[in-house]
Amino acid sequence: MTVRVVVAEDQSAVRAGLVLILGSAPDIEVVGEAADGERAVELARELRPDLVLMDVQMPRMDGVTATGIVVAEGLADVLVLTTFDLDEYVFGALRAGAAGFLLKNADARELIEAVRTVARGEGLIAPAVTRRLIAEFAAAGRPARVPSGTDPAVLDALTPREREVLSTLGQGLSNAEIAVRLDMAEATVKTHVSKVLGKLELRSRVQAAVLAQELGV
């Protein structure tokens, strides 16, 4: 399966480099390029890509706002590209429903693998970054602004197995790692993750991870 990607980055030289790297992968096709958030949203609506690689600091409309629109309209998954792993933009993108985060200094291999990971339905990109992100939320008491809030009663909707899956999400594990930890097929893990997100009214695995940390699951 070919992963169709829109690249949104305002610096032309950086954007060209990202397009070149992604284009070198046989299973990834760059179908559109945007120099600002408004254009990124327009292309997502027009092209319905699998993923938007979204820079956060762009003119006209920033990447966080654009991410919120793309996710809310169900146009594509969003992989956020940022200079800093823990800043206000990352937290904003998390609340907006971004599927993952990638630092701009990531090498070509990491970029390609990040896109493939999101395309597989796994939103925890760069585990070390994600775990730091989760820890920062917990330590600073930052609100995740998830629809279900932080009342432990929200977990009553989950089955015991789904609670176990939520716990592993809170640890920043990938589907493959969860499958090994809980001794189940990876396809079954994906099904459980989808059910957890649906029942808790969450937009992304990262939001689920933050909620698990907040509730001590």
Tab-separated table of C-alpha atoms in Angstrom:
chain	number	residue	atom	x	y	z
A	1	MET	CA	0.000	0.000	0.000
A	2	THR	CA	1.310	3.436	-0.925
A	3	VAL	CA	1.076	6.114	1.776
A	4	ARG	CA	-0.146	9.403	0.273
A	5	VAL	CA	1.349	12.427	2.040
A	6	VAL	CA	0.882	16.202	1.998
A	7	VAL	CA	3.944	18.105	3.231
A	8	ALA	CA	3.226	21.417	4.985
A	9	GLU	CA	6.350	23.477	5.709
A	10	ASP	CA	6.830	27.201	5.084
A	11	GLN	CA	10.592	27.111	4.417
A	12	SER	CA	10.960	26.100	0.781
A	13	ALA	CA	14.401	24.547	1.176
A	14	VAL	CA	13.288	22.433	4.146
A	15	ARG	CA	10.093	21.448	2.345
A	16	ALA	CA	12.051	20.383	-0.732
A	17	GLY	CA	14.307	18.250	1.446
A	18	LEU	CA	11.356	16.552	3.125
A	19	VAL	CA	9.736	15.857	-0.251
A	20	LEU	CA	12.999	14.434	-1.598
A	21	ILE	CA	13.443	12.126	1.393
A	22	LEU	CA	9.864	10.865	1.372
A	23	GLY	CA	9.940	10.436	-2.396
A	24	SER	CA	12.900	8.094	-2.065
A	25	ALA	CA	10.733	5.532	-0.270
A	26	PRO	CA	8.970	3.152	-2.677
A	27	ASP	CA	5.828	2.998	-0.531
A	28	ILE	CA	5.388	6.762	0.041
A	29	GLU	CA	4.030	9.312	-2.438
A	30	VAL	CA	4.008	13.064	-1.817
A	31	VAL	CA	0.749	14.222	-3.399
A	32	GLY	CA	0.840	17.869	-2.343
A	33	GLU	CA	2.960	20.641	-0.836
A	34	ALA	CA	1.826	23.591	1.283
A	35	ALA	CA	3.717	26.653	2.496
A	36	ASP	CA	1.146	27.616	5.152
A	37	GLY	CA	-1.588	26.123	7.296
A	38	GLU	CA	-4.484	27.354	5.186
A	39	ARG	CA	-3.108	25.680	2.091
A	40	ALA	CA	-2.454	22.500	4.065
A	41	VAL	CA	-6.114	22.327	5.037
A	42	GLU	CA	-7.211	23.062	1.457
A	43	LEU	CA	-5.016	20.265	0.098
A	44	ALA	CA	-6.210	17.843	2.762
A	45	ARG	CA	-9.809	18.542	1.771
A	46	GLU	CA	-9.047	18.277	-1.930
A	47	LEU	CA	-6.681	15.297	-1.977
A	48	ARG	CA	-7.733	13.286	1.097
A	49	PRO	CA	-4.175	12.051	1.790
A	50	ASP	CA	-3.381	9.367	4.326
A	51	LEU	CA	-1.196	11.751	6.279
A	52	VAL	CA	-0.228	15.415	6.559
A	53	LEU	CA	3.336	16.133	7.685
A	54	MET	CA	2.674	19.427	9.462
A	55	ASP	CA	5.144	22.077	10.581
A	56	VAL	CA	3.856	24.075	13.550
A	57	GLN	CA	5.178	27.561	12.833
A	58	MET	CA	3.728	28.725	9.523
A	59	PRO	CA	2.163	31.934	8.185
A	60	ARG	CA	-1.552	32.611	7.590
A	61	MET	CA	-2.575	29.679	9.785
A	62	ASP	CA	-0.248	27.883	12.193
A	63	GLY	CA	0.173	24.134	12.183
A	64	VAL	CA	-1.680	23.608	15.456
A	65	THR	CA	-4.827	25.299	14.156
A	66	ALA	CA	-4.528	23.469	10.846
A	67	THR	CA	-4.086	20.162	12.670
A	68	GLY	CA	-7.278	20.754	14.628
A	69	ILE	CA	-9.247	21.337	11.422
A	70	VAL	CA	-7.779	18.360	9.559
A	71	VAL	CA	-8.434	16.015	12.484
A	72	ALA	CA	-11.901	17.375	13.290
A	73	GLU	CA	-13.005	16.914	9.684
A	74	GLY	CA	-11.474	13.445	9.497
A	75	LEU	CA	-9.375	14.391	6.474
A	76	ALA	CA	-6.112	12.643	7.407
A	77	ASP	CA	-3.792	11.709	10.239
A	78	VAL	CA	-1.331	14.437	11.189
A	79	LEU	CA	2.331	13.970	11.997
A	80	VAL	CA	3.618	17.181	13.559
A	81	LEU	CA	7.092	18.400	12.704
A	82	THR	CA	8.647	20.612	15.368
A	83	THR	CA	12.006	22.076	16.346
A	84	PHE	CA	11.407	21.378	20.011
A	85	ASP	CA	10.122	18.190	21.585
A	86	LEU	CA	8.532	19.919	24.575
A	87	ASP	CA	7.041	23.301	23.805
A	88	GLU	CA	3.675	25.019	23.657
A	89	TYR	CA	3.214	23.972	20.044
A	90	VAL	CA	3.553	20.284	20.836
A	91	PHE	CA	1.029	20.546	23.648
A	92	GLY	CA	-1.315	22.465	21.382
A	93	ALA	CA	-0.949	19.863	18.653
A	94	LEU	CA	-1.666	17.107	21.169
A	95	ARG	CA	-4.884	18.786	22.207
A	96	ALA	CA	-5.751	19.236	18.531
A	97	GLY	CA	-5.501	15.491	17.959
A	98	ALA	CA	-2.141	15.025	16.245
A	99	ALA	CA	-1.262	11.366	15.685
A	100	GLY	CA	2.433	11.860	16.400
A	101	PHE	CA	5.384	14.199	16.787
A	102	LEU	CA	8.734	14.242	15.035
A	103	LEU	CA	11.696	16.517	15.617
A	104	LYS	CA	13.074	18.423	12.639
A	105	ASN	CA	16.540	17.066	13.311
A	106	ALA	CA	15.347	13.502	12.697
A	107	ASP	CA	17.325	11.748	9.993
A	108	ALA	CA	15.884	10.433	6.721
A	109	ARG	CA	15.336	6.925	8.062
A	110	GLU	CA	13.477	8.216	11.122
A	111	LEU	CA	11.261	10.446	8.974
A	112	ILE	CA	10.300	7.629	6.630
A	113	GLU	CA	9.649	5.207	9.490
A	114	ALA	CA	7.567	7.814	11.328
A	115	VAL	CA	5.324	8.241	8.299
A	116	ARG	CA	4.958	4.479	7.932
A	117	THR	CA	4.161	4.103	11.627
A	118	VAL	CA	1.368	6.666	11.542
A	119	ALA	CA	0.018	5.111	8.343
A	120	ARG	CA	-0.230	1.777	10.185
A	121	GLY	CA	-2.468	3.438	12.735
A	122	GLU	CA	0.137	3.792	15.456
A	123	GLY	CA	0.411	7.299	16.818
A	124	LEU	CA	3.281	7.080	19.264
A	125	ILE	CA	6.180	8.430	17.272
A	126	ALA	CA	9.696	8.594	18.752
A	127	PRO	CA	8.905	6.810	22.044
A	128	ALA	CA	11.514	8.774	23.987
A	129	VAL	CA	9.892	12.053	22.927
A	130	THR	CA	6.396	10.787	23.624
A	131	ARG	CA	7.307	9.516	27.072
A	132	ARG	CA	8.892	12.865	27.938
A	133	LEU	CA	5.766	14.571	26.632
A	134	ILE	CA	3.547	12.409	28.841
A	135	ALA	CA	5.817	12.939	31.848
A	136	GLU	CA	5.786	16.703	31.320
A	137	PHE	CA	1.989	16.724	31.226
A	138	ALA	CA	1.850	14.748	34.459
A	139	ALA	CA	4.508	16.801	36.257
A	140	ALA	CA	3.165	20.192	35.210
A	141	GLY	CA	-0.468	19.320	35.682
A	142	ARG	CA	-1.215	20.504	32.179
A	143	PRO	CA	-4.787	19.816	31.101
A	144	ALA	CA	-4.981	17.339	28.243
A	145	ARG	CA	-8.398	18.784	27.381
A	146	VAL	CA	-9.722	15.418	26.424
A	147	PRO	CA	-13.529	15.242	26.130
A	148	SER	CA	-13.879	12.655	28.880
A	149	GLY	CA	-12.007	14.701	31.446
A	150	THR	CA	-10.031	13.079	34.224
A	151	ASP	CA	-12.803	11.553	36.360
A	152	PRO	CA	-11.803	7.913	37.017
A	153	ALA	CA	-15.448	6.988	36.378
A	154	VAL	CA	-14.770	7.346	32.637
A	155	LEU	CA	-12.915	4.041	32.844
A	156	ASP	CA	-16.097	2.183	33.797
A	157	ALA	CA	-16.948	1.947	30.106
A	158	LEU	CA	-13.862	-0.152	29.441
A	159	THR	CA	-13.570	-3.912	29.713
A	160	PRO	CA	-10.706	-5.307	31.831
A	161	ARG	CA	-8.751	-6.063	28.638
A	162	GLU	CA	-9.314	-2.550	27.323
A	163	ARG	CA	-7.997	-1.150	30.609
A	164	GLU	CA	-4.857	-3.213	30.144
A	165	VAL	CA	-4.454	-1.801	26.648
A	166	LEU	CA	-4.959	1.745	27.968
A	167	SER	CA	-2.266	1.102	30.567
A	168	THR	CA	0.224	0.039	27.890
A	169	LEU	CA	-0.633	3.126	25.848
A	170	GLY	CA	0.248	5.173	28.916
A	171	GLN	CA	3.672	3.563	28.848
A	172	GLY	CA	4.232	4.693	25.264
A	173	LEU	CA	4.194	1.190	23.754
A	174	SER	CA	3.613	0.518	20.059
A	175	ASN	CA	1.046	-2.009	18.806
A	176	ALA	CA	3.782	-4.598	18.316
A	177	GLU	CA	5.077	-4.058	21.854
A	178	ILE	CA	1.555	-4.236	23.288
A	179	ALA	CA	0.953	-7.488	21.418
A	180	VAL	CA	4.004	-9.033	23.061
A	181	ARG	CA	3.219	-7.609	26.509
A	182	LEU	CA	-0.406	-8.790	26.512
A	183	ASP	CA	0.140	-11.935	24.436
A	184	MET	CA	-2.309	-11.131	21.660
A	185	ALA	CA	-2.254	-10.655	17.893
A	186	GLU	CA	-1.269	-7.219	16.629
A	187	ALA	CA	-4.544	-6.966	14.695
A	188	THR	CA	-6.410	-7.579	17.954
A	189	VAL	CA	-4.408	-4.819	19.618
A	190	LYS	CA	-5.476	-2.379	16.892
A	191	THR	CA	-9.105	-3.328	17.472
A	192	HIS	CA	-8.805	-2.787	21.223
A	193	VAL	CA	-7.054	0.568	20.743
A	194	SER	CA	-9.846	1.740	18.432
A	195	LYS	CA	-12.474	0.698	20.980
A	196	VAL	CA	-10.629	2.482	23.797
A	197	LEU	CA	-10.417	5.722	21.801
A	198	GLY	CA	-14.075	5.478	20.826
A	199	LYS	CA	-15.373	4.787	24.319
A	200	LEU	CA	-13.268	7.548	25.884
A	201	GLU	CA	-14.057	9.987	23.042
A	202	LEU	CA	-10.386	10.594	22.324
A	203	ARG	CA	-8.846	11.695	19.038
A	204	SER	CA	-5.466	10.020	19.284
A	205	ARG	CA	-3.354	7.388	21.031
A	206	VAL	CA	-1.256	10.162	22.523
A	207	GLN	CA	-4.322	11.648	24.231
A	208	ALA	CA	-5.102	8.169	25.542
A	209	ALA	CA	-1.552	7.901	26.878
A	210	VAL	CA	-1.873	11.227	28.704
A	211	LEU	CA	-5.247	10.224	30.156
A	212	ALA	CA	-3.786	6.924	31.371
A	213	GLN	CA	-1.005	8.841	33.124
A	214	GLU	CA	-3.416	11.316	34.674
A	215	LEU	CA	-5.642	8.543	36.043
A	216	GLY	CA	-2.778	6.344	37.138
A	217	VAL	CA	-3.951	3.420	35.015
